[in-house]
PDB file of C-alpha atoms in Angstrom:
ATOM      1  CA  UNK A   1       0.000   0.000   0.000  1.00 95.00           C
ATOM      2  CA  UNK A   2       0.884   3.760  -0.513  1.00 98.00           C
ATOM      3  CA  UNK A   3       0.647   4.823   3.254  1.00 98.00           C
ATOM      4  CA  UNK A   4       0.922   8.214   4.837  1.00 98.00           C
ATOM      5  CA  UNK A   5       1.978   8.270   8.676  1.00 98.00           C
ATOM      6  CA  UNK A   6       1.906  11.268  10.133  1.00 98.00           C
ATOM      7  CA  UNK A   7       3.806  11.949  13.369  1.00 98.00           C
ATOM      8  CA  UNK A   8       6.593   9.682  11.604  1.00 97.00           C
ATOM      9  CA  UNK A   9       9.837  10.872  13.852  1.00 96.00           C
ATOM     10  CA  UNK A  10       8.089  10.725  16.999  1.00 95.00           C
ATOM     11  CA  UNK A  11       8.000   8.004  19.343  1.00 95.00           C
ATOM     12  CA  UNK A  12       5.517   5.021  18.156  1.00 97.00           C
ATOM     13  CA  UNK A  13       5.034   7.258  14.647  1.00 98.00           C
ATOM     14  CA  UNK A  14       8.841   5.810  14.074  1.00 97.00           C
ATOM     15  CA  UNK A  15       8.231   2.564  14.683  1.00 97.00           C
ATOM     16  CA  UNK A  16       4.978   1.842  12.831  1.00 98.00           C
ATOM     17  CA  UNK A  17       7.358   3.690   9.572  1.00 98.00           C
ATOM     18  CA  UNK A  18      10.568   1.679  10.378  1.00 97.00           C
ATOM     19  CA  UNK A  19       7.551  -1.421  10.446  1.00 97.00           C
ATOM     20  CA  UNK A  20       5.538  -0.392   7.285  1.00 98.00           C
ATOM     21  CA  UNK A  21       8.636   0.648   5.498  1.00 97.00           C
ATOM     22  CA  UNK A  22       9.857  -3.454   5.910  1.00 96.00           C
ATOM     23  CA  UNK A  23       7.198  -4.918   4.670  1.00 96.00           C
ATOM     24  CA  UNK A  24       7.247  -2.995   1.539  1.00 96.00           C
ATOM     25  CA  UNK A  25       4.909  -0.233   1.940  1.00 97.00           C
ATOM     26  CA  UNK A  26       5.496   2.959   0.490  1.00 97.00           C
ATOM     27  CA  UNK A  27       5.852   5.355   3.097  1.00 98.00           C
ATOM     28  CA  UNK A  28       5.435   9.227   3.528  1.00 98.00           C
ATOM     29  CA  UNK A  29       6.589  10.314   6.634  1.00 98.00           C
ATOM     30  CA  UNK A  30       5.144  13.410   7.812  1.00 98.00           C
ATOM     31  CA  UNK A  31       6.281  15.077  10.939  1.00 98.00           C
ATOM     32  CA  UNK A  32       7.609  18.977  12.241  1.00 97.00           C
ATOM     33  CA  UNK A  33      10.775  18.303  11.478  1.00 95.00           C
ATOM     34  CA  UNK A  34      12.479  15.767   8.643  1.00 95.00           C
ATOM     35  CA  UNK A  35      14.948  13.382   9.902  1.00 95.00           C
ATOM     36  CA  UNK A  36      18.879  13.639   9.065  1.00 90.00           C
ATOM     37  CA  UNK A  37      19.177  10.123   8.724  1.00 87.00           C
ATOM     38  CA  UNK A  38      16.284   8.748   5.568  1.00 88.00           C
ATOM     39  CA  UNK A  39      15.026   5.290   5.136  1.00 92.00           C
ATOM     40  CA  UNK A  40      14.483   3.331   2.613  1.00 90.00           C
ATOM     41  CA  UNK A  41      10.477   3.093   1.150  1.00 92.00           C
ATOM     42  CA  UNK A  42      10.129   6.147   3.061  1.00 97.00           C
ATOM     43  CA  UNK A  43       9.922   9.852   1.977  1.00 97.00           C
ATOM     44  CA  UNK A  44      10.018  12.149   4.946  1.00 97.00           C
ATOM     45  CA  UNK A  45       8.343  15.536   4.355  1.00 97.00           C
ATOM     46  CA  UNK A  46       8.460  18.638   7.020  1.00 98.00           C
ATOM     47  CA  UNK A  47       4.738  19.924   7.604  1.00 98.00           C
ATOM     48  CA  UNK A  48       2.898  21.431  10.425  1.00 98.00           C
ATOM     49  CA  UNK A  49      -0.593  19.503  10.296  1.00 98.00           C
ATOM     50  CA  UNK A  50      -2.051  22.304  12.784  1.00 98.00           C
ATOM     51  CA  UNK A  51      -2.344  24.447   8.968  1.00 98.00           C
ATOM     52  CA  UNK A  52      -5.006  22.899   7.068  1.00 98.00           C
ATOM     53  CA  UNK A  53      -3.502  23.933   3.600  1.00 98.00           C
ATOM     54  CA  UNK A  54      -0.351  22.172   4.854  1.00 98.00           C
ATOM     55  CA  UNK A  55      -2.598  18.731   6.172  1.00 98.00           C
ATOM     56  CA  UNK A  56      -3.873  18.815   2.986  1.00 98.00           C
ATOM     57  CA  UNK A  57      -1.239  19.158   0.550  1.00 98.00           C
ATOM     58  CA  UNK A  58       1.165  16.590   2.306  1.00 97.00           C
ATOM     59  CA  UNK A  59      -1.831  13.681   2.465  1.00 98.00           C
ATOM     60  CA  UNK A  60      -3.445  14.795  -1.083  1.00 98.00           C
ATOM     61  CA  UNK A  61      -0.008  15.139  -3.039  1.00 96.00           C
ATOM     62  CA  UNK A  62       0.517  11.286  -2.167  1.00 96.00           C
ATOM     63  CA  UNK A  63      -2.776   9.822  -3.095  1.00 96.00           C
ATOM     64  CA  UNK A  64      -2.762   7.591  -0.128  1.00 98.00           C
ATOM     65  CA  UNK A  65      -4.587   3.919   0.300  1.00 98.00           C
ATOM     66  CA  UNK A  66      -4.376   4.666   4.279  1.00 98.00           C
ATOM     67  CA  UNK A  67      -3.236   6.929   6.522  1.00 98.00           C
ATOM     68  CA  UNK A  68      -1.971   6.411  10.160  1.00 98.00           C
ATOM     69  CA  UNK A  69      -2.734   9.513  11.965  1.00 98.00           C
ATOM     70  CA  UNK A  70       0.091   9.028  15.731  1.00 98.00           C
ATOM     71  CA  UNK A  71       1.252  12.914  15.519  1.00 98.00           C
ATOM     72  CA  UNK A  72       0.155  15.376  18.159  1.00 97.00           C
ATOM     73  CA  UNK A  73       1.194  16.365  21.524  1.00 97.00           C
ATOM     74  CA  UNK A  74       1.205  12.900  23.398  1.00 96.00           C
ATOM     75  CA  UNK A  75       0.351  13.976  27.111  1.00 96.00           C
ATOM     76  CA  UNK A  76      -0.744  16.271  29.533  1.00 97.00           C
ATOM     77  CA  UNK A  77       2.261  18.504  31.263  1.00 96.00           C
ATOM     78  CA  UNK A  78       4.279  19.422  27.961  1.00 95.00           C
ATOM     79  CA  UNK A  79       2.451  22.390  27.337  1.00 97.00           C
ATOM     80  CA  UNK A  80      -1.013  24.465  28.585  1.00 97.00           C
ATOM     81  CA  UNK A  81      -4.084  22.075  28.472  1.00 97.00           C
ATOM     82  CA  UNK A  82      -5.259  24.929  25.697  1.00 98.00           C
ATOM     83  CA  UNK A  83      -2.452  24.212  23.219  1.00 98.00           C
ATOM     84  CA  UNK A  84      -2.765  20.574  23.803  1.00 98.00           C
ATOM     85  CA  UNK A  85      -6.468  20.258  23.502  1.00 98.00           C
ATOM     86  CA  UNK A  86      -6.367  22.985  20.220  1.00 98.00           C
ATOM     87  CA  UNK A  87      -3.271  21.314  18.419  1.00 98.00           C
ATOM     88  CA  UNK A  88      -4.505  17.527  18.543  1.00 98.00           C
ATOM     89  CA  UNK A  89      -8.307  18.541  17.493  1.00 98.00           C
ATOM     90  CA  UNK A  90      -6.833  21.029  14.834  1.00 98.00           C
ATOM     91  CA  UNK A  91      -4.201  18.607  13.361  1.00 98.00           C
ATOM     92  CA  UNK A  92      -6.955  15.805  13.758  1.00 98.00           C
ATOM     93  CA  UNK A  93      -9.805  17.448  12.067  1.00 98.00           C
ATOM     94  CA  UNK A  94      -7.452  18.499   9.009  1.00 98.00           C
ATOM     95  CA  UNK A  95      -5.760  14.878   8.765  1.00 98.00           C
ATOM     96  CA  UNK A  96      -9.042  12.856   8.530  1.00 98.00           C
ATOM     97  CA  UNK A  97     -10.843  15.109   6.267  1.00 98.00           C
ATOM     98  CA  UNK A  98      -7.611  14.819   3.617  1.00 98.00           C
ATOM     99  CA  UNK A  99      -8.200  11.253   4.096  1.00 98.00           C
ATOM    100  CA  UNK A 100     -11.759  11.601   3.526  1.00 98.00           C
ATOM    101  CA  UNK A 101     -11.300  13.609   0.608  1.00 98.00           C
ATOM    102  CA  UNK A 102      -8.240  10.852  -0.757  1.00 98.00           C
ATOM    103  CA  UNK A 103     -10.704   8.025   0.190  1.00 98.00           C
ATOM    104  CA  UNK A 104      -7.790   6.828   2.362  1.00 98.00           C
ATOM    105  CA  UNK A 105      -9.120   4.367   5.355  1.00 98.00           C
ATOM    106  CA  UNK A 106      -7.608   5.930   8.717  1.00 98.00           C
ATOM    107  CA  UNK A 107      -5.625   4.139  12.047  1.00 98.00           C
ATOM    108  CA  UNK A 108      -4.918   6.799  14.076  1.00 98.00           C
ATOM    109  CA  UNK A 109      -3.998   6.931  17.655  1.00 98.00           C
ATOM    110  CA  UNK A 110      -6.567   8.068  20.612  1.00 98.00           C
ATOM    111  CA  UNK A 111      -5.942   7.226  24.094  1.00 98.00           C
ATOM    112  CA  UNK A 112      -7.478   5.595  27.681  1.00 98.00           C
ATOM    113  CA  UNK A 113      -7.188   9.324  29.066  1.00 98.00           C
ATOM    114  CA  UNK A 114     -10.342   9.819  26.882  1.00 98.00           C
ATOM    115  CA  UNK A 115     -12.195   7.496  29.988  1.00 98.00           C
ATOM    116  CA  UNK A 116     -11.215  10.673  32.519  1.00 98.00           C
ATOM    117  CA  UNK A 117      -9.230   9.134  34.723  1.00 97.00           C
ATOM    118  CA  UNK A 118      -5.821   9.232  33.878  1.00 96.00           C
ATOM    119  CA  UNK A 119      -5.129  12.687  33.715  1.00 97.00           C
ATOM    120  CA  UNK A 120      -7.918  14.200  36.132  1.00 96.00           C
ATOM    121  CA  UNK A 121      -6.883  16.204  39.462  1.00 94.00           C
ATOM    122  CA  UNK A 122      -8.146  12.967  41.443  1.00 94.00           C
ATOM    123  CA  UNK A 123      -8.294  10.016  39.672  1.00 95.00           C
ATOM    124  CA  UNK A 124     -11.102   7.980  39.916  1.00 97.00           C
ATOM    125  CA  UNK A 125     -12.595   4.575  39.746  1.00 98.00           C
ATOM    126  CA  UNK A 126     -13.928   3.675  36.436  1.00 98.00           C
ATOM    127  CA  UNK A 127     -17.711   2.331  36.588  1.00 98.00           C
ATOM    128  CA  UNK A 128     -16.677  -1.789  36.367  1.00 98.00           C
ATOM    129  CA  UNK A 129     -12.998  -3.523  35.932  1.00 98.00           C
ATOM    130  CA  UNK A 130     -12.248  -4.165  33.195  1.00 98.00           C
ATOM    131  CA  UNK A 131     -13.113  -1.403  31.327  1.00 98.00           C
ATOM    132  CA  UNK A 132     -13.807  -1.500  27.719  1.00 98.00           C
ATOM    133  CA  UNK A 133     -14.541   0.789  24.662  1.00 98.00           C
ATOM    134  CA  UNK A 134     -18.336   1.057  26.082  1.00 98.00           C
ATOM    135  CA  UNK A 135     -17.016   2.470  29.348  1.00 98.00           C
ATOM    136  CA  UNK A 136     -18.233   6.575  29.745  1.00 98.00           C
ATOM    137  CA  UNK A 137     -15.832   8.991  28.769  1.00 98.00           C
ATOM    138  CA  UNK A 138     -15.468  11.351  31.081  1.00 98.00           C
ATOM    139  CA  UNK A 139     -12.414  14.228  30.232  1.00 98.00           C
ATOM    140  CA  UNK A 140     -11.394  16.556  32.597  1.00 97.00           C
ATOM    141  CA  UNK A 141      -8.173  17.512  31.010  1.00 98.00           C
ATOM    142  CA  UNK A 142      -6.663  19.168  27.653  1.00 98.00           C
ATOM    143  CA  UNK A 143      -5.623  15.962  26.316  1.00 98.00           C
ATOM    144  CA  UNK A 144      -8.107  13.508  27.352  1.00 98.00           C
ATOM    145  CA  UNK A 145     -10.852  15.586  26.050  1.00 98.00           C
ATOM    146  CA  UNK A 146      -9.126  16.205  22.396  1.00 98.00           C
ATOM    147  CA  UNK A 147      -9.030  12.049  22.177  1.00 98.00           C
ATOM    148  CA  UNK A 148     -12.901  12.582  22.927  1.00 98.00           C
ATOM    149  CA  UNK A 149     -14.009  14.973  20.227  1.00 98.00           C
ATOM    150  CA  UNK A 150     -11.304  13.316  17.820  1.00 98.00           C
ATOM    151  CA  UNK A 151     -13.053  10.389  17.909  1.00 98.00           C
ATOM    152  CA  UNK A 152     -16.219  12.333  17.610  1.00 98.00           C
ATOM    153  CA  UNK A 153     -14.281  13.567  14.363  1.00 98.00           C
ATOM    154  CA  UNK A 154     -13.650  10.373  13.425  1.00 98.00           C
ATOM    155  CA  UNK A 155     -17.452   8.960  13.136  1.00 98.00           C
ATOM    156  CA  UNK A 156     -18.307  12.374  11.450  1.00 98.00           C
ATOM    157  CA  UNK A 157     -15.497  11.473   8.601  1.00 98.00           C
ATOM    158  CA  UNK A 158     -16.982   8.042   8.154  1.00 98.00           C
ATOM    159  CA  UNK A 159     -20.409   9.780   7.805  1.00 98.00           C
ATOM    160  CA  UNK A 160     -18.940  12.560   5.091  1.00 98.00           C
ATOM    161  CA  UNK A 161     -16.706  10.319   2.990  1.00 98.00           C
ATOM    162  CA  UNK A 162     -17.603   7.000   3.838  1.00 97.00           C
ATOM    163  CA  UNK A 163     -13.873   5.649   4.882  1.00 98.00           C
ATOM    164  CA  UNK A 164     -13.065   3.781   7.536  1.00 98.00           C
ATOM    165  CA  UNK A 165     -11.736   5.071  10.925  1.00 98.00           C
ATOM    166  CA  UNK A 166      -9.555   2.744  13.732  1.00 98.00           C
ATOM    167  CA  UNK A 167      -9.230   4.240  16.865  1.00 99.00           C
ATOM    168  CA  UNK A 168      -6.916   2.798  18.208  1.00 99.00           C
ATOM    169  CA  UNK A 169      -6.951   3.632  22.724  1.00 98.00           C
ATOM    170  CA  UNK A 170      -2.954   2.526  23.928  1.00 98.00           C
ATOM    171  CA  UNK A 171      -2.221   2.842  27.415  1.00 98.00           C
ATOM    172  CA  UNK A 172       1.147   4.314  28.397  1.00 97.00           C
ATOM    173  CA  UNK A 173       3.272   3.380  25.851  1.00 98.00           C
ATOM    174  CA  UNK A 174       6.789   1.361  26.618  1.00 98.00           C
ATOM    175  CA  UNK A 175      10.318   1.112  24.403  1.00 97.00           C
ATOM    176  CA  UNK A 176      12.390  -2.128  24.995  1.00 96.00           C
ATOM    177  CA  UNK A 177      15.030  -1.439  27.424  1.00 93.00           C
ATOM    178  CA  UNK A 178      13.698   1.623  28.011  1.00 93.00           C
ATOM    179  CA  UNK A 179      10.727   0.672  30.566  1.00 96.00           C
ATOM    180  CA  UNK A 180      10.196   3.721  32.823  1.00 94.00           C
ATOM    181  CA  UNK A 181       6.937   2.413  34.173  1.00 94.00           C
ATOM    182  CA  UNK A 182       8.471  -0.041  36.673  1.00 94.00           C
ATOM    183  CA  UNK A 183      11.215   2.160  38.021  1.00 93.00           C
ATOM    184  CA  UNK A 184       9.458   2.497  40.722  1.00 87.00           C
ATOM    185  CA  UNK A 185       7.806  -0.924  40.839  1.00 90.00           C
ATOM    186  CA  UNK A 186      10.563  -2.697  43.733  1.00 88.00           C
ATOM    187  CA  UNK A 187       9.625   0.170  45.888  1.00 92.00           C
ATOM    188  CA  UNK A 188       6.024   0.488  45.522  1.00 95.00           C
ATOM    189  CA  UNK A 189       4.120   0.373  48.869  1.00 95.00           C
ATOM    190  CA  UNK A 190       0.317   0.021  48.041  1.00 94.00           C
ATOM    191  CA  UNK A 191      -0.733   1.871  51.214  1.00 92.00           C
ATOM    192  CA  UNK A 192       1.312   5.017  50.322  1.00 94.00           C
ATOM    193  CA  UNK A 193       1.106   5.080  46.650  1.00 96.00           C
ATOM    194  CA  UNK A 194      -0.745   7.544  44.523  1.00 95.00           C
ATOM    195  CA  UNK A 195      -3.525   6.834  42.874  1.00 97.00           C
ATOM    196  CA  UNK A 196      -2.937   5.475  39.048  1.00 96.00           C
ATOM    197  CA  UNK A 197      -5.415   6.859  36.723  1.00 96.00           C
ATOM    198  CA  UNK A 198      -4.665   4.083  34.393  1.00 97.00           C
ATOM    199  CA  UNK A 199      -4.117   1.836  36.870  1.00 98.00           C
ATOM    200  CA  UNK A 200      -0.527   0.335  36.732  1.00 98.00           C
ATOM    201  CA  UNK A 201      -1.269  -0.339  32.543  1.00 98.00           C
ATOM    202  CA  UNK A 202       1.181  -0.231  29.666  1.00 98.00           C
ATOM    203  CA  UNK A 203       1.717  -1.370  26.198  1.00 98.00           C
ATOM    204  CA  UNK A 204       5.245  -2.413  24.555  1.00 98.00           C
ATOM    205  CA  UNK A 205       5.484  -0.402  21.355  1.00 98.00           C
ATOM    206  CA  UNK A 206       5.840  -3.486  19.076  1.00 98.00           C
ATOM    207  CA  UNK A 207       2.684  -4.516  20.163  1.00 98.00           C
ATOM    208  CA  UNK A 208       0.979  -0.599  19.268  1.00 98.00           C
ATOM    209  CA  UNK A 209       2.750  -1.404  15.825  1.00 98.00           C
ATOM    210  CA  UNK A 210       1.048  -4.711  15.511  1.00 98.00           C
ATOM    211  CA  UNK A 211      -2.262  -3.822  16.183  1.00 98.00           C
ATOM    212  CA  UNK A 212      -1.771  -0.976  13.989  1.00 98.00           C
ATOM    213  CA  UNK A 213      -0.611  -3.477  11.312  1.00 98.00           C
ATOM    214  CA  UNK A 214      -3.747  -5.803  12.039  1.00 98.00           C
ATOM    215  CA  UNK A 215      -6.258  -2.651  11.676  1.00 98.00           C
ATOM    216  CA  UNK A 216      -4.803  -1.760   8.219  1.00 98.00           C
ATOM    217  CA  UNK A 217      -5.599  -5.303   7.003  1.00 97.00           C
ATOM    218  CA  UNK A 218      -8.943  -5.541   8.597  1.00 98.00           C
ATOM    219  CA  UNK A 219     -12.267  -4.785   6.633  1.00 96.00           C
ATOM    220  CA  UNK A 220     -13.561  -2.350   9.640  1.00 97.00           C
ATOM    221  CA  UNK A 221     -17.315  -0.786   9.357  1.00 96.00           C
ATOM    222  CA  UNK A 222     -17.346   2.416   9.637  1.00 98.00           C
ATOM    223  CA  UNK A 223     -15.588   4.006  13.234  1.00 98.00           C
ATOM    224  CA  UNK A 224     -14.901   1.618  15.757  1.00 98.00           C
ATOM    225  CA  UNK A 225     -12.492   1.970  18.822  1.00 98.00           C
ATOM    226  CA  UNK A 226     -10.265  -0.620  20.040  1.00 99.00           C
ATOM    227  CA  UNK A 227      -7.379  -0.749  23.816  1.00 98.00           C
ATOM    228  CA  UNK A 228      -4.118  -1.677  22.797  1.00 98.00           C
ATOM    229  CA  UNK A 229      -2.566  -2.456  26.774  1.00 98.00           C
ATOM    230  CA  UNK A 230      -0.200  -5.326  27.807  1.00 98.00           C
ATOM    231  CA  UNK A 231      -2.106  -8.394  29.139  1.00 98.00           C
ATOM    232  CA  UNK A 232      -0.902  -7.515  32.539  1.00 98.00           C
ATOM    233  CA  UNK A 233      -0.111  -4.487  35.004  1.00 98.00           C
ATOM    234  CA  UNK A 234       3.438  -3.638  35.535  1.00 97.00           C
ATOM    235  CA  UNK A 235       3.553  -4.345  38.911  1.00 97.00           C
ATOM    236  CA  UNK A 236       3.770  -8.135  38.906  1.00 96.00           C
ATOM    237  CA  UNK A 237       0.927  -7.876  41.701  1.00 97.00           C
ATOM    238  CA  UNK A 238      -3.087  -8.632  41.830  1.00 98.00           C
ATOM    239  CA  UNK A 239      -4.633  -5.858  39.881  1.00 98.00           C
ATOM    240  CA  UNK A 240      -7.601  -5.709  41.937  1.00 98.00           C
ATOM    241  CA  UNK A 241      -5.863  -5.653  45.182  1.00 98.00           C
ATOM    242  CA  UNK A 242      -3.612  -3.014  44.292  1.00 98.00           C
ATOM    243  CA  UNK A 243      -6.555  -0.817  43.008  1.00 98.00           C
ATOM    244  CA  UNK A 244      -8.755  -1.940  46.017  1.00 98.00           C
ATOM    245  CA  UNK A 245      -5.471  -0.852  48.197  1.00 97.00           C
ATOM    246  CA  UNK A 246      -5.100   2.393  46.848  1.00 98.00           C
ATOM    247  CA  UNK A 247      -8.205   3.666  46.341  1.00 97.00           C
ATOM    248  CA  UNK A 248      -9.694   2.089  49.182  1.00 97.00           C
ATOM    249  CA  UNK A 249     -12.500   0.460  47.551  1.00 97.00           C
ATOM    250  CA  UNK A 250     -13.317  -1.909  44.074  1.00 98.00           C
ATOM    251  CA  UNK A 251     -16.213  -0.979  41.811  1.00 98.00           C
ATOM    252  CA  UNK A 252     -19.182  -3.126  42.445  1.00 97.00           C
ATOM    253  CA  UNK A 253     -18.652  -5.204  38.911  1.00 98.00           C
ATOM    254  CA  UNK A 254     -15.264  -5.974  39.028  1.00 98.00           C
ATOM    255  CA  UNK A 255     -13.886  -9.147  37.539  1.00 98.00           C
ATOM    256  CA  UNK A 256     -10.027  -9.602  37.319  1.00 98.00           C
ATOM    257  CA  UNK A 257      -7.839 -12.556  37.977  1.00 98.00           C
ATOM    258  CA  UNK A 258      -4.478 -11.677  39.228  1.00 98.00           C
ATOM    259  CA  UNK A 259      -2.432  -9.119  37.332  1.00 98.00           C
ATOM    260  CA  UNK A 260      -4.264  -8.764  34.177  1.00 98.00           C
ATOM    261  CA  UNK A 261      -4.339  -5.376  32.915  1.00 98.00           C
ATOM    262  CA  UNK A 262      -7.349  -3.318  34.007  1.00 98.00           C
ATOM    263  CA  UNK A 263      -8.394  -2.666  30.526  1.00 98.00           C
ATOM    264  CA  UNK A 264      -9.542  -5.074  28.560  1.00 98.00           C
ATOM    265  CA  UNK A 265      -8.594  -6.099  25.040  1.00 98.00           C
ATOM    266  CA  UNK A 266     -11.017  -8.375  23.964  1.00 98.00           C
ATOM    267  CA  UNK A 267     -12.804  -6.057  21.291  1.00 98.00           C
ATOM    268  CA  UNK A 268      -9.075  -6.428  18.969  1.00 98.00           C
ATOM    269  CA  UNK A 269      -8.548 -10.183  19.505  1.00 98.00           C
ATOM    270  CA  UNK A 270     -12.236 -10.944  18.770  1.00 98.00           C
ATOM    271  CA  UNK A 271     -12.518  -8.403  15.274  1.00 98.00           C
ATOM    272  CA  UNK A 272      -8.556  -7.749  14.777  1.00 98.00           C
ATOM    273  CA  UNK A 273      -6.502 -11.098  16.006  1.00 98.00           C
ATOM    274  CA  UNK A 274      -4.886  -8.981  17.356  1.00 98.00           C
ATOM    275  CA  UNK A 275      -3.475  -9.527  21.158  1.00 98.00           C
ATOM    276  CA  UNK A 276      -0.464  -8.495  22.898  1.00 98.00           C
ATOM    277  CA  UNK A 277       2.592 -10.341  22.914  1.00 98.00           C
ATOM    278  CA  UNK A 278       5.553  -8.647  25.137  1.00 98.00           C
ATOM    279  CA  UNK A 279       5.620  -7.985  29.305  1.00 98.00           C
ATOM    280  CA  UNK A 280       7.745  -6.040  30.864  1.00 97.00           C
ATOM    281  CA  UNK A 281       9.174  -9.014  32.654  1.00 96.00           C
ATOM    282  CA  UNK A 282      11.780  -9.642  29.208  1.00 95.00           C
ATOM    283  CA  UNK A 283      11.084  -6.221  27.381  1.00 95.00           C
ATOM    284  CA  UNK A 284      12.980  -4.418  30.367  1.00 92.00           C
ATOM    285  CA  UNK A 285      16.088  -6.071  29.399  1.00 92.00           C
ATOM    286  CA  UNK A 286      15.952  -6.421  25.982  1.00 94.00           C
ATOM    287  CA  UNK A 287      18.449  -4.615  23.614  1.00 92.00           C
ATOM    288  CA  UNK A 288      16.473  -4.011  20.407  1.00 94.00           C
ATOM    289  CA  UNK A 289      17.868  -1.104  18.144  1.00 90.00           C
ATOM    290  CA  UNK A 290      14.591   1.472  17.199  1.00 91.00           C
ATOM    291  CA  UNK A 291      14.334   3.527  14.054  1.00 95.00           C
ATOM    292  CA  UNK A 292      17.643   5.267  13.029  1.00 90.00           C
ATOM    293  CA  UNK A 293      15.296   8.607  12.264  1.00 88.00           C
ATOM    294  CA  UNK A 294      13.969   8.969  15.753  1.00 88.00           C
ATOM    295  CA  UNK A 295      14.153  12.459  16.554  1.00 84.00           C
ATOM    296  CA  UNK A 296      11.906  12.389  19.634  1.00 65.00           C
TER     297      UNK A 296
END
C-alpha cells in the first residue's frame, strides 16, 4: 500500500514507519521536522498539520490507500491544556478530512485518558474492571478531552466520505530497554502510593505497531475503537488488590484474575486477532535497536 503516517519521527510514529517501510509499503513520513538520517520506502516531508492547507497538501499530493494519523502532543504537562487540547483537534480534524477527501481508510492513535481518569486532578474509579470501549468517557483535562471529540471527528469522517476510521486507545506506551513504568515498581508500597489513573497499565510499542498493522488489514465498518494495553499491570501484583489498596475500595462489577491489565482487550482479539505479545518481565532487558530517524 501507498501509506501516509503522520507523526513519523516521533516516538511510536517511528516505529509503525521503520515497520511499514519493511514490509514494503510505500511510506510518507510526515512530521515537524524531517529526519537527518532517511530510510528506505520512506519519503520524509516537514509539515505542520495544525495548517489545514499544509494537512492537505502533504496527504493529497501522495494519493494515499491509508493513513496512520500518531502525531500530536502525546500527554498532559508538555504544554497548557489549551495548546494541547487545540493542536490535537486542529491537526486531527485536518488529517481525517484529507483522508476523507483521498478516500484513504484511517488508524490513528486516541488514548485511555479519553475514559477521565488518567489525567484528572483525582483520579477515579472507572464504573466496572475491566473497562472496555463502552465504558463513559469522562475528560477533565486538555488531552483527554481532544481524544474525545477526535473520535467524535472520526465517526463524522466516516459519515462525510464513507472511509473507515480505527481508533486505536494505547495505554502508556513502553520502548524495549527503556521501561520507565516499573522504576518504581521494587519500591512500591500500596498503602502510600498515589492513585494510578490508568491503573498500573502499559503497552510495549511493538505490540501498538502490531495492532496498527492488524487494523490496516482488517475490513472495519465504519468508526470503531479498540485498547491496545499489555495483558498484565506492571507491577507483577493482583490488579484488583492493588486498586482496592489504593483507592480504598473496588467498583461493584469488578472481575479480574491476578495481574491482568485493568483494561480489557477483547474487542481487537475478537474483530482484529490482534493480542499483545511482550511484558515487561523480558522487554525491560531487551536490547532491540529502534528507528535510526527517531528524533523524539
Amino acid at each position: 500500500m501507498n501509506i501516509v503516517v503522520t507523526g513519523a519521527t516521533g516516538g511510536a510514529g517511528s516505529w509503525i514507519v521503520e515497520h511499514l517501510a519493511s514490509e514494503g509499503h510505500d511510506v510518507v513520513g510526515v512530521d515537524l521536522e524531517r529526519p537527518p538520517r532517511g530510510r528506505e520506502n520512506v519519503a520524509f516531508l516537514a509539515a505542520d498539520l495544525s495548517e489545514q492547507g499544509q494537512a492537505w497538501e502533504a496527504i493529497l499530493a501522495h494519493d494515499p490507500d491509508a493513513v496512520v494519523h500518531a502525531a500530536g502532543i502525546p500527554r498532559m504537562g508538555e504544554t497548557t491544556g489549551t495548546e494541547t487540547f487545540l493542536t490535537n483537534v486542529e491537526t486531527t480534524y485536518h488529517v481525517f478530512e484529507a483522508a476523507g477527501r483521498a478516500g484513504a481508510d484511517v488508524v490513528w492513535a486516541s488514548s485511555e485518558s479519553l475514559y477521565g481518569m488518567p489525567f484528572a486532578a483525582e483520579p477515579f474509579l472507572p464504573d466496572y474492571l475491566p473497562i472496555d470501549e463502552a465504558h463513559p468517557m469522562r475528560p477533565e483535562d486538555g488531552y483527554g478531552a481532544s481524544k474525545l471529540v477526535g473520535e467524535e471527528l472520526a465517526a463524522k469522517t466516516v459519515r462525510k466520505h464513507a472511509i473507515s476510521v480505527a481508533s486505536i486507545r494505547p495505554s502508556w506506551i513502553q520502548y524495549p530497554g527503556e521501561y520507565r513504568a516499573i522504576d518504581g515498581r521494587t519500591d512500591f508500597d500500596p498503602e502510600t502510593a498515589d492513585r494510578s489513573g490508568n491503573f498500573w497499565s502499559y503497552v510495549d510499542v511493538r505490540d501498538v505497531v502490531s495492532i496498527v498493522d492488524a487494523a490496516l488489514e482488517a475490513e472495519i465498518d465504519g468508526h470503531e475503537s479498540y485498547h491496545a494495553m499489555a495483558a498484565e499491570n506492571y507491577l507483577g501484583r493482583p490488579t484488583a488488590d492493588v486498586i482496592e489498596a489504593v483507592f480504598d475500595d473496588l467498583p461493584d462489577d469488578c472481575d479480574l484474575e491476578g495481574d491482568e491489565s485493568a483494561f480489557s482487550t477483547a474487542k481487537a482479539r475478537r474483530e482484529l486477532g490482534w493480542e499483545p505479545v511482550h511484558s515487561w518481565r523480558e522487554a525491560r532487558n531487551e536490547n532491540v535497536e529502534g528507528p535510526s530517524f527517531l528524533i523524539g
